Tab-separated table of N, CA and C in Angstrom:
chain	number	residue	atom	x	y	z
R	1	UNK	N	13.128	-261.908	23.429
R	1	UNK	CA	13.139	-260.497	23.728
R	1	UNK	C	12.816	-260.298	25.201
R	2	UNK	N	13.418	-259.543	25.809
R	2	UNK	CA	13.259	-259.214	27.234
R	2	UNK	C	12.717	-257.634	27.444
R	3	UNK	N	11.822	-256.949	27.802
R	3	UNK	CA	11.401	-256.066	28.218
R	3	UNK	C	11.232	-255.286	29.707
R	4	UNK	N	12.237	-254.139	29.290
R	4	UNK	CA	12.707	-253.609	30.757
R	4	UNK	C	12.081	-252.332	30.767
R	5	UNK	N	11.310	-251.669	31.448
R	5	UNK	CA	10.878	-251.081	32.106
R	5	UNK	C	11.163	-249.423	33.266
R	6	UNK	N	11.313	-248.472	32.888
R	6	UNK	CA	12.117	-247.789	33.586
R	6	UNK	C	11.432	-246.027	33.000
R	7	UNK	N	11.286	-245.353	34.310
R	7	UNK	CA	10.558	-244.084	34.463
R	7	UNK	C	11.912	-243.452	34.421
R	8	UNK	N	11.757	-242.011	33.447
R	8	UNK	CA	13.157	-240.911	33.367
R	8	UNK	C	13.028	-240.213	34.506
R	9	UNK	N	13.980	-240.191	35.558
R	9	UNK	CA	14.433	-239.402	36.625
R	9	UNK	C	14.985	-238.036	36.048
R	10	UNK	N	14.820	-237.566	37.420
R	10	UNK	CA	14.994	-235.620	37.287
R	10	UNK	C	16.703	-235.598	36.883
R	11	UNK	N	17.478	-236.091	37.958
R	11	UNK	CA	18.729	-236.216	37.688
R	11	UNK	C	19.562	-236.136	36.585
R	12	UNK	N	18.538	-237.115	35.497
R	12	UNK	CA	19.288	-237.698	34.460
R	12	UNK	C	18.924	-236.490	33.036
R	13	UNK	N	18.085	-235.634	33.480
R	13	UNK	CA	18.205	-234.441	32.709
R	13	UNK	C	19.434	-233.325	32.322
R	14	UNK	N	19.249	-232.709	31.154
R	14	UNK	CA	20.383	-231.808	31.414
R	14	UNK	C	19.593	-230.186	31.177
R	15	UNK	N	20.857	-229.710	30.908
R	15	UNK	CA	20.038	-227.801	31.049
R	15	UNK	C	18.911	-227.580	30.102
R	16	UNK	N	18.831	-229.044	29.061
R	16	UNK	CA	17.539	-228.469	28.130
R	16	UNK	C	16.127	-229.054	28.909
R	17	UNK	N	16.671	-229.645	29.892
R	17	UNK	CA	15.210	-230.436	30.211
R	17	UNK	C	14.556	-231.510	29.992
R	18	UNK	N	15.368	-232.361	28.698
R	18	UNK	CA	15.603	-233.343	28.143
R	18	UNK	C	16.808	-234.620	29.026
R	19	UNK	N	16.515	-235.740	28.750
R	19	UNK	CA	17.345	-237.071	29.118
R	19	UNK	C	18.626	-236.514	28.602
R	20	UNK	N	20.235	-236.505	29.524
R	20	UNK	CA	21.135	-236.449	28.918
R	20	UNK	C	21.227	-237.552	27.807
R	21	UNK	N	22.338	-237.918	26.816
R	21	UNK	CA	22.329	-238.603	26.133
R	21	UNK	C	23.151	-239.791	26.610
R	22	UNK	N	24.168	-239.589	27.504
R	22	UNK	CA	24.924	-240.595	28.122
R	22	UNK	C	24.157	-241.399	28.913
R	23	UNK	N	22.960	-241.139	29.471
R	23	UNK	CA	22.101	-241.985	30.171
R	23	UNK	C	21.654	-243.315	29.264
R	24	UNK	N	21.418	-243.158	28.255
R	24	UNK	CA	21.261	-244.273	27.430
R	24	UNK	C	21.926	-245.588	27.616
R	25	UNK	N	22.933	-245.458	27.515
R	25	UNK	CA	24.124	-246.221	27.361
R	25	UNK	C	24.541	-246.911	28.736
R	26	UNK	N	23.892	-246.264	29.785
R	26	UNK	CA	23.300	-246.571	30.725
R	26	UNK	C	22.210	-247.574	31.429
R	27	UNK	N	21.059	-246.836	30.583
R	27	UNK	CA	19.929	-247.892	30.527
R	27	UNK	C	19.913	-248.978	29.961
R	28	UNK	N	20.717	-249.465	28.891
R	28	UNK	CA	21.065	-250.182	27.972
R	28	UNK	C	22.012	-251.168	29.104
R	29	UNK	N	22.952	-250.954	29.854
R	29	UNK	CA	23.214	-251.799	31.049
R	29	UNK	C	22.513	-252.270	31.795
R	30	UNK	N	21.284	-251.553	32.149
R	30	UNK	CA	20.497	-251.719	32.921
R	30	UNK	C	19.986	-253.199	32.447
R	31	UNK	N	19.415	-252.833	31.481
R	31	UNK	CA	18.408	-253.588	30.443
R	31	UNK	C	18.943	-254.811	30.560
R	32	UNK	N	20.272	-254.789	29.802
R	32	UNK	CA	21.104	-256.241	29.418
R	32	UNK	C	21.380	-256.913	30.699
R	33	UNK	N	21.555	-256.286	31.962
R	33	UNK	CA	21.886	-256.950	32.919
R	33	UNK	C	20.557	-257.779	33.315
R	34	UNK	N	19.507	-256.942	33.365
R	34	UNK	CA	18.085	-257.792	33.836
R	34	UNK	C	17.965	-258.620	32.586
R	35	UNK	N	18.014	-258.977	31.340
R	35	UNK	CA	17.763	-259.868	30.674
R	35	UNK	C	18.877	-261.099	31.307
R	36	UNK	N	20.054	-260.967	31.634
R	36	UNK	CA	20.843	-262.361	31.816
R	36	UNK	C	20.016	-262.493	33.248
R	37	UNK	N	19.469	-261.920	33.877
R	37	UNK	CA	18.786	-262.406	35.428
R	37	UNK	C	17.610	-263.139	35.172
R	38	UNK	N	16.766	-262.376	34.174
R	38	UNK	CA	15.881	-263.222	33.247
R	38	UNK	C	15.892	-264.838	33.031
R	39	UNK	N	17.224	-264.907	32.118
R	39	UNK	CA	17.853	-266.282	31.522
R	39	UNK	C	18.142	-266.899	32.524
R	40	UNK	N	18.394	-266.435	33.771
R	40	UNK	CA	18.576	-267.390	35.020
R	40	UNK	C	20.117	-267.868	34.527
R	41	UNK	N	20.839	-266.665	34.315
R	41	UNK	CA	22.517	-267.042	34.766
R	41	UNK	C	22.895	-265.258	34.453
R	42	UNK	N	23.018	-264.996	35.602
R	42	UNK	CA	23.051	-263.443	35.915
R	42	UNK	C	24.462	-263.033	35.648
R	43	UNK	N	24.431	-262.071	35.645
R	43	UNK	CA	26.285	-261.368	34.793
R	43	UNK	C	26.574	-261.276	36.636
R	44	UNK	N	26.026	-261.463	37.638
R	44	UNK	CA	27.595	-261.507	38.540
R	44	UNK	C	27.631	-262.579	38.598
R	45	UNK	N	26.815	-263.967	38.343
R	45	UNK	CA	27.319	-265.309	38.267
R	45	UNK	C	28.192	-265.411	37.446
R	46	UNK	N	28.611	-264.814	36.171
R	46	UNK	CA	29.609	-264.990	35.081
R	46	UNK	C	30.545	-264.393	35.511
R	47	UNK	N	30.516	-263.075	36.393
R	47	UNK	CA	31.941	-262.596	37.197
R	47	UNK	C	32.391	-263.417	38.307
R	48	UNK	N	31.750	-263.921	38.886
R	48	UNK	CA	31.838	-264.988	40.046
R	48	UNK	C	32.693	-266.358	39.441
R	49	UNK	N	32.454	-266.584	38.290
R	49	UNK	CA	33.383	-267.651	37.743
R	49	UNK	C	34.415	-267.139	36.946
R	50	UNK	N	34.478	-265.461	37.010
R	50	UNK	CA	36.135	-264.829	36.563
R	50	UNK	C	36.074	-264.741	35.107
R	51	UNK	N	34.534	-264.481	34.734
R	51	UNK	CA	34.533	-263.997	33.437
R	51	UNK	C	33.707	-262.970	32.628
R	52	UNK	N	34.315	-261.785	32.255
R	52	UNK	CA	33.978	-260.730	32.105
R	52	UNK	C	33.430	-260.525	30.555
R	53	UNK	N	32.445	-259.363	30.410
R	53	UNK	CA	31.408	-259.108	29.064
R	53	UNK	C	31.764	-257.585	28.510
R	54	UNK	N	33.232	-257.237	28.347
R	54	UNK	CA	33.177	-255.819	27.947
R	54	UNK	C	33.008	-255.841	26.788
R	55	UNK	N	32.108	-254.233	26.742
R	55	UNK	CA	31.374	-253.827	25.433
R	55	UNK	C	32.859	-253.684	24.387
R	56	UNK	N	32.353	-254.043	23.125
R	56	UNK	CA	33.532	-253.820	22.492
R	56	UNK	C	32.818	-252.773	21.377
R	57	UNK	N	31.669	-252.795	21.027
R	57	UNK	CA	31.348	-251.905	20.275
R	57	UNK	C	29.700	-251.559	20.404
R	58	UNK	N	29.199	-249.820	20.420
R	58	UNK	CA	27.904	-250.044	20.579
R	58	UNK	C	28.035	-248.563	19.696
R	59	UNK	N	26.776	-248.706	19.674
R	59	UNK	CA	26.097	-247.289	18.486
R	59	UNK	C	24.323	-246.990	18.923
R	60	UNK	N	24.355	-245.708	19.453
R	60	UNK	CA	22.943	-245.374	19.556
R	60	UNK	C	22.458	-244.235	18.676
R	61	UNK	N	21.568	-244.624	18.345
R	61	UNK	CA	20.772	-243.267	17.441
R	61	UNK	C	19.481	-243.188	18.100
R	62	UNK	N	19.494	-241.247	18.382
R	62	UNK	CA	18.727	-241.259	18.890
R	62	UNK	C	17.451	-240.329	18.064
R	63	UNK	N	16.070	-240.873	18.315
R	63	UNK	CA	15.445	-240.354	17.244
R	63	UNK	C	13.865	-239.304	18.026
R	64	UNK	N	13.767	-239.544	18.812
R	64	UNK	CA	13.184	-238.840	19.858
R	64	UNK	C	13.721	-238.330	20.842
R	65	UNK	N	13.261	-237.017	21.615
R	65	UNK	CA	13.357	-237.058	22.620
R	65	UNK	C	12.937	-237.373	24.079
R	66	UNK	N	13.762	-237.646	25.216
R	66	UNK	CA	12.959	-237.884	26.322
R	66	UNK	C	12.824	-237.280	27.590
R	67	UNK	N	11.795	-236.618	28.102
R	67	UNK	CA	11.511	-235.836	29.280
R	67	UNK	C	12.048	-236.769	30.998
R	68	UNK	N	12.104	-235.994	31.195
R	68	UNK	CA	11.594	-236.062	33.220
R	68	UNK	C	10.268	-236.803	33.290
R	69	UNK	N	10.204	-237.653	34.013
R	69	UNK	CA	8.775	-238.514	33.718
R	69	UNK	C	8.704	-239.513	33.073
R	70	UNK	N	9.105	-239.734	31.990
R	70	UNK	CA	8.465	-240.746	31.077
R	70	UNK	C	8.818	-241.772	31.234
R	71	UNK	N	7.609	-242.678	30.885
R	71	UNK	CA	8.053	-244.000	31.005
R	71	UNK	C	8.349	-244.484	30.139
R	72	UNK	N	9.541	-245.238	29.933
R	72	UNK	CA	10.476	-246.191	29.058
R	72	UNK	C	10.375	-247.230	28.998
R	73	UNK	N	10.270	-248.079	27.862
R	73	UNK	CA	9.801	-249.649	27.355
R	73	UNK	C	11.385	-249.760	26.773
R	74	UNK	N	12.348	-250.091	27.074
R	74	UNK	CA	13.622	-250.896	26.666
R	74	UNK	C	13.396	-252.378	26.394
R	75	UNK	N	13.137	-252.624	24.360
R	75	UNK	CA	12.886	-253.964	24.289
R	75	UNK	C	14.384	-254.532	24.179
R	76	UNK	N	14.743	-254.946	24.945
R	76	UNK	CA	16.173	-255.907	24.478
R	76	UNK	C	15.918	-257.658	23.811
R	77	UNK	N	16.340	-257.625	22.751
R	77	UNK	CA	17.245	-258.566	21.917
R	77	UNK	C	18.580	-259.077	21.624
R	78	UNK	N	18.439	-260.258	21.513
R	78	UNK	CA	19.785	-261.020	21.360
R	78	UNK	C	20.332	-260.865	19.555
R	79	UNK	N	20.851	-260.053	18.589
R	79	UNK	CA	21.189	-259.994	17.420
R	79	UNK	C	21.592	-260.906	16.944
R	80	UNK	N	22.642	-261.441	17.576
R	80	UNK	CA	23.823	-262.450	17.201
R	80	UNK	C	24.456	-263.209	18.107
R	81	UNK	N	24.945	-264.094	18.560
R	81	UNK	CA	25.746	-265.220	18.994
R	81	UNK	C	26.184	-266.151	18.587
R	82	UNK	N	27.612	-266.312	19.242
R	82	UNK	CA	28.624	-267.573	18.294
R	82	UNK	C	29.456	-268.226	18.733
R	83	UNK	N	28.998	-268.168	20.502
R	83	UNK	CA	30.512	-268.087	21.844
R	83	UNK	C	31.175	-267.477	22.340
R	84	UNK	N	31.665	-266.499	21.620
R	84	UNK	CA	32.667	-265.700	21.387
R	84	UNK	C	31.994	-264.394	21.811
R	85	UNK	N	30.873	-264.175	20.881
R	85	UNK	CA	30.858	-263.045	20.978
R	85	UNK	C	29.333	-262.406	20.748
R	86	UNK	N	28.597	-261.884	21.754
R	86	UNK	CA	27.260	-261.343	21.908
R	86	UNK	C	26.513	-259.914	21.279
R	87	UNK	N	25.720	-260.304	20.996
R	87	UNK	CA	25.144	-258.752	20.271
R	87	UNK	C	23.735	-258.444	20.499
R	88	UNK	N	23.613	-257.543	21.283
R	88	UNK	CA	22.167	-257.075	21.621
R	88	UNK	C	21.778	-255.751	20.623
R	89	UNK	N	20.363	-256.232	20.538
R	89	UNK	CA	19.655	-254.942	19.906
R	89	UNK	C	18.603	-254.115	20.849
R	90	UNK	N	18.396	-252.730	21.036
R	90	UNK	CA	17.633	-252.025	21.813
R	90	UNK	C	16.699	-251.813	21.327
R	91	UNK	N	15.599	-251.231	21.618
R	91	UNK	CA	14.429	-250.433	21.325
R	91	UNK	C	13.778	-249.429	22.687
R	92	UNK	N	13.883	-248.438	22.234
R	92	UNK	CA	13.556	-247.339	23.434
R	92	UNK	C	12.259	-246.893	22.938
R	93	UNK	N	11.614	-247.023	23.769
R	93	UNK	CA	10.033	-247.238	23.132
R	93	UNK	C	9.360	-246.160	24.562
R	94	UNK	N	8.865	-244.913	24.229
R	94	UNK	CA	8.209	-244.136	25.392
R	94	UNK	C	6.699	-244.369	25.563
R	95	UNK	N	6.708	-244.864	26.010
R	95	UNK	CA	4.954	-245.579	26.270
R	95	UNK	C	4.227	-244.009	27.073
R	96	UNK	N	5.225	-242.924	27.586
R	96	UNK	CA	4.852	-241.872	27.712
R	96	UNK	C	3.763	-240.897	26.264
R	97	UNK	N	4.592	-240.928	25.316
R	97	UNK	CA	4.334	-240.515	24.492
R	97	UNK	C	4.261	-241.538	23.047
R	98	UNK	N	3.864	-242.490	23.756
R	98	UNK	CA	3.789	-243.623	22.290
R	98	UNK	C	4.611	-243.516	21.262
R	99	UNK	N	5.926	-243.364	21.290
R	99	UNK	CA	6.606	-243.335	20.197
R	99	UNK	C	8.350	-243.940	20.146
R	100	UNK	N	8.426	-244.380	19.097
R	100	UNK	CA	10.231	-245.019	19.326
R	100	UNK	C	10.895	-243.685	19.378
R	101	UNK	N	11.747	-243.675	20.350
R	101	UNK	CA	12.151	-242.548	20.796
R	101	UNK	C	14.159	-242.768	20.108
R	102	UNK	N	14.243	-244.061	20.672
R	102	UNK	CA	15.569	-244.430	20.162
R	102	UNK	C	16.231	-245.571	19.915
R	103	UNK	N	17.155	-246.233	19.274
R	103	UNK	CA	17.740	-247.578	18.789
R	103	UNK	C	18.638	-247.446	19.086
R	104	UNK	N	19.477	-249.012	19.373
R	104	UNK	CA	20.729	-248.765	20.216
R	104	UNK	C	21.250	-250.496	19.821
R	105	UNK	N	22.608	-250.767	19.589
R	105	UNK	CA	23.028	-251.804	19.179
R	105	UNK	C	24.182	-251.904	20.265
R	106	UNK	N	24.844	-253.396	21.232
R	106	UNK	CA	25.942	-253.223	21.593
R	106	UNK	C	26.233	-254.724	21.124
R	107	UNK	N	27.949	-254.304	21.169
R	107	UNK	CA	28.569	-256.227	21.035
R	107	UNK	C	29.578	-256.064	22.109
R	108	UNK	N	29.669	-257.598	22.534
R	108	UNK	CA	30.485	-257.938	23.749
R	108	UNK	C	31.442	-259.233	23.230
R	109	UNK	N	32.247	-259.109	24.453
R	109	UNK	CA	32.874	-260.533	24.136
R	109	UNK	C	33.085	-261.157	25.585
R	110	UNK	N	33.720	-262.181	25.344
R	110	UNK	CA	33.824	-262.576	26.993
R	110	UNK	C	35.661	-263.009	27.490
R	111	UNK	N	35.812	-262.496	28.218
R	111	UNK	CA	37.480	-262.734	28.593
R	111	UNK	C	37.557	-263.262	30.320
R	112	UNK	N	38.291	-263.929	29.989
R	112	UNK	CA	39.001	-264.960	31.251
R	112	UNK	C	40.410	-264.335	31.730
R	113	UNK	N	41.083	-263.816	33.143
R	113	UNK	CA	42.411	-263.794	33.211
R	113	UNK	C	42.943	-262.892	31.730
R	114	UNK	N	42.147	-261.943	31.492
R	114	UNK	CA	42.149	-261.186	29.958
R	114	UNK	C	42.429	-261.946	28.635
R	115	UNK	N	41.821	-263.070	28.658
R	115	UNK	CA	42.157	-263.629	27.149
R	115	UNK	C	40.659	-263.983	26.471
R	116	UNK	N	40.742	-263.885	25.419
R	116	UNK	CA	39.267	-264.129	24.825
R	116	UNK	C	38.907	-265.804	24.912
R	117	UNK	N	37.481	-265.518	25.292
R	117	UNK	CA	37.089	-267.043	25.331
R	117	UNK	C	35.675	-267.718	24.763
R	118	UNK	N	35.994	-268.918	24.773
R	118	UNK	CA	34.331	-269.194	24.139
R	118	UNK	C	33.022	-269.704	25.081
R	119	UNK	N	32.366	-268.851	25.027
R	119	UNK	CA	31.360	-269.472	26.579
R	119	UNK	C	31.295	-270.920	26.103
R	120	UNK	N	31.083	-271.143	24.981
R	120	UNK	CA	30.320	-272.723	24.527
R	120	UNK	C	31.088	-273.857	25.453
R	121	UNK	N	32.594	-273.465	25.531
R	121	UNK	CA	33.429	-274.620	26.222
R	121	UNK	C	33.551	-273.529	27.718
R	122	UNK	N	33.585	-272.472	28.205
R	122	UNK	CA	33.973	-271.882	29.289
R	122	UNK	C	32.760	-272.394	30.374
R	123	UNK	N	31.418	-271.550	29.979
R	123	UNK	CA	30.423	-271.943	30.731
R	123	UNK	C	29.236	-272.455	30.012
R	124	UNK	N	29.196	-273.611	29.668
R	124	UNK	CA	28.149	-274.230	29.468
R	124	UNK	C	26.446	-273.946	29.332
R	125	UNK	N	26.419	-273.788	30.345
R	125	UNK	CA	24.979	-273.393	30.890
R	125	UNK	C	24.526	-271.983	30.369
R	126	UNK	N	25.624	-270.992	30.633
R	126	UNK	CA	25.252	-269.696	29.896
R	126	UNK	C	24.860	-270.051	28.740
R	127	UNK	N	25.857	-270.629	27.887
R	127	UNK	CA	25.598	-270.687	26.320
R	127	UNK	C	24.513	-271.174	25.734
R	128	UNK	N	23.948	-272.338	26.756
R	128	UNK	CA	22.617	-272.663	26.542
R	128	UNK	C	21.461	-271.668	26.975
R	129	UNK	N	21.925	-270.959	28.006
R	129	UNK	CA	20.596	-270.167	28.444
R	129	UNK	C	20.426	-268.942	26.930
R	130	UNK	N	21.737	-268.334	26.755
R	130	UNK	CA	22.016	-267.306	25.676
R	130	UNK	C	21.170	-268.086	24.454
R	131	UNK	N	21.079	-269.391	23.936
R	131	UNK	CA	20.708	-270.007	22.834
R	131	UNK	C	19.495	-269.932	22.924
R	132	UNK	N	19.112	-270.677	23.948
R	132	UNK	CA	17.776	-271.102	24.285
R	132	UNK	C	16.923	-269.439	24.286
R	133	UNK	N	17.231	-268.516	24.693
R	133	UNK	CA	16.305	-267.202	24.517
R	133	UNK	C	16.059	-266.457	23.097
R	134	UNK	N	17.442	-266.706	22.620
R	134	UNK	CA	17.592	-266.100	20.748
R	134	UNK	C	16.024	-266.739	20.153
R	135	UNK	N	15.586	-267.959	20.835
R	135	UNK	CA	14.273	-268.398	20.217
R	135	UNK	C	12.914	-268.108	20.923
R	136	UNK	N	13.454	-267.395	22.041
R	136	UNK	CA	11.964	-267.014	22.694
R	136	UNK	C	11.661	-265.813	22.409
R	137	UNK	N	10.113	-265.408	22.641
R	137	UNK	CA	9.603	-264.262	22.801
R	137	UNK	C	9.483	-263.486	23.712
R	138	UNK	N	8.477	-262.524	23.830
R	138	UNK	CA	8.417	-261.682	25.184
R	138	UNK	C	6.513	-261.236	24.472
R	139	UNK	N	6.015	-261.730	25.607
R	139	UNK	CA	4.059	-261.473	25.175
R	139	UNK	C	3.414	-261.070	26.141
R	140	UNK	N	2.722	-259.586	26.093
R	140	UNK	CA	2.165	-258.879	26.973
R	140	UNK	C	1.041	-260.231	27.934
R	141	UNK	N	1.025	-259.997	28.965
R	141	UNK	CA	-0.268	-260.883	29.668
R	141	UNK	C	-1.818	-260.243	29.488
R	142	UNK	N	-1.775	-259.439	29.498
R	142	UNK	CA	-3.464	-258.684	29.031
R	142	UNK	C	-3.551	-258.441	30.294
R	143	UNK	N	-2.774	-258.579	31.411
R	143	UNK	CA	-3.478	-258.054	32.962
R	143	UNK	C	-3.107	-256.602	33.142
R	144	UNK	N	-1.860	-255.967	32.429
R	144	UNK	CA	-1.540	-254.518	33.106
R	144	UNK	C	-0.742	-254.675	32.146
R	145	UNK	N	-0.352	-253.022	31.395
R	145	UNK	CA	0.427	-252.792	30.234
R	145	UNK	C	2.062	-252.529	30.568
R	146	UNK	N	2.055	-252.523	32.115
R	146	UNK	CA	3.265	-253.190	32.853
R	146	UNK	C	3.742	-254.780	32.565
R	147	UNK	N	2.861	-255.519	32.501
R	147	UNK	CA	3.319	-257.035	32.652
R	147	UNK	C	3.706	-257.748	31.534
R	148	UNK	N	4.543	-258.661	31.408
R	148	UNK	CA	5.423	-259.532	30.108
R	148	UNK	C	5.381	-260.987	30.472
R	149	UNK	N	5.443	-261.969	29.718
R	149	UNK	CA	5.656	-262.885	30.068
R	149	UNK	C	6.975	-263.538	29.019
R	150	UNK	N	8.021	-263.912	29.512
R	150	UNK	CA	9.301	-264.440	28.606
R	150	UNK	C	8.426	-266.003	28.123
R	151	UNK	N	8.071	-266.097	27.473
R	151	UNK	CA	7.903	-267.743	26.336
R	151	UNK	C	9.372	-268.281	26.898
R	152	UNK	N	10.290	-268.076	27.177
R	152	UNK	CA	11.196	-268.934	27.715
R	152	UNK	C	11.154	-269.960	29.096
R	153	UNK	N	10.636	-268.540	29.706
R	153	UNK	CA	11.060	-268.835	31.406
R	153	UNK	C	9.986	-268.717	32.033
R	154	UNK	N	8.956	-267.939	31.440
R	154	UNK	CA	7.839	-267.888	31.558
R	154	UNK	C	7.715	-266.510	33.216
R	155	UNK	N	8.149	-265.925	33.297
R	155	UNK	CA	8.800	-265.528	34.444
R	155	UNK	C	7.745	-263.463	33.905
R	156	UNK	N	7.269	-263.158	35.004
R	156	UNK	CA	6.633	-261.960	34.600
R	156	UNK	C	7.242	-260.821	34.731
R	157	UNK	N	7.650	-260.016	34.347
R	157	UNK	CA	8.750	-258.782	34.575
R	157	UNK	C	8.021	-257.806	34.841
R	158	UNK	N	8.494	-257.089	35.877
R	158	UNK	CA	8.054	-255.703	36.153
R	158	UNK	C	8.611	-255.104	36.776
R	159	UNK	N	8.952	-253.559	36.298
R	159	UNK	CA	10.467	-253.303	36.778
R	159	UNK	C	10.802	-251.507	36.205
R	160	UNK	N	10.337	-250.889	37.589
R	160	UNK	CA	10.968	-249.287	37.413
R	160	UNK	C	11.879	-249.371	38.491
R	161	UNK	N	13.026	-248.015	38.147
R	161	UNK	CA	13.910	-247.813	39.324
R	161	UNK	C	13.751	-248.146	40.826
R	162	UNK	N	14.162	-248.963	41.733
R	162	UNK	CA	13.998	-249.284	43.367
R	162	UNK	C	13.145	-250.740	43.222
R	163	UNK	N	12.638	-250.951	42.214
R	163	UNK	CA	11.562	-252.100	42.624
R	163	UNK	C	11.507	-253.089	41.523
R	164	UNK	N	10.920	-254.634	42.016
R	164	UNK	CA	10.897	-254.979	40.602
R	164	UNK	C	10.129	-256.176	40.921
R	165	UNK	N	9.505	-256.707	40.031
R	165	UNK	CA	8.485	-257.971	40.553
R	165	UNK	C	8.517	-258.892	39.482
R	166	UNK	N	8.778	-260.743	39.939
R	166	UNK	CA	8.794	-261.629	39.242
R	166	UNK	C	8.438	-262.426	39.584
R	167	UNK	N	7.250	-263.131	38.944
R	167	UNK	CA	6.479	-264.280	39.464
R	167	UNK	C	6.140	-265.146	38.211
R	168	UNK	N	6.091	-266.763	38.756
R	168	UNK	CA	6.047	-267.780	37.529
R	168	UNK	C	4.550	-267.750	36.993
């Protein structure tokens, strides 16, 4: 599990005063992108070798709402993997207001020159990094209710909009 981090901007409000809802789907990029930076094989290293992760299917339900201000706990999970094809699970967790605010599921696949492919034989190393995390955790450090430590990588995350800090 990877835990991302992120305060609701004014912007991303709409006329009720509330988080638009398209922002989600948003943050949820956010999220998934810092987890493969995490795993130490980053999604522009996988574009850099000419191979792309479009969403093929996602579904959010949203069960709270979220203000201007708040701070956001995005737990990302790996659901499923098989080579082919990736599946993350969300958790929108407002540490503002202590409560699951919303759930969010996406699946991907990966294409080469537009044809579907299997990381297992495409890129190697991803597939191991993708494997190797499905078995790790994510465990608060007890120093600041900001800080995580990945059981994988061991790597400390901390991370609102403009800034972000990682140390072994």
């Amino acid at each position: 599990m990877y835990i991302y981090l992120r305060k609701a901007q004014y912007h991303e409000t709409d006329q009720m005063g509330i988080i638009h809802h398209s922002n989600y789907v948003k943050w949820m990029e956010e999220a998934r992108i810092g987890y493969m930076d995490q795993m130490g094989f980053s999604y522009k290293k996988v574009e850099e070798l000419g191979v792309i992760s479009p969403v093929v299917e996602i579904s959010v339900s949203y069960k709270k709402q979220v203000s201007f201000d708040d701070e956001i706990e995005i737990r990302v999970s790996i659901k499923k993997y098989n080579g082919i094809s990736l599946e993350f699970n969300y958790e929108f967790f407002n540490r503002t207001k202590n409560e699951i605010c919303t759930t969010a599921y996406s699946r991907h696949c990966f294409l080469k020159d537009g044809r579907l492919i299997s990381v297992k034989k495409t890129i190697p190393e991803l597939d191991h990094a993708i494997s190797d995390c499905m078995g790790s955790k994510t465990e608060h450090t007890g120093k600041d209710p900001g800080h995580y430590r990945c059981t994988f990588c061991h790597g400390r995350i901390v991370f609102f909009p403009g800034t972000a800090e990682t140390a072994g």
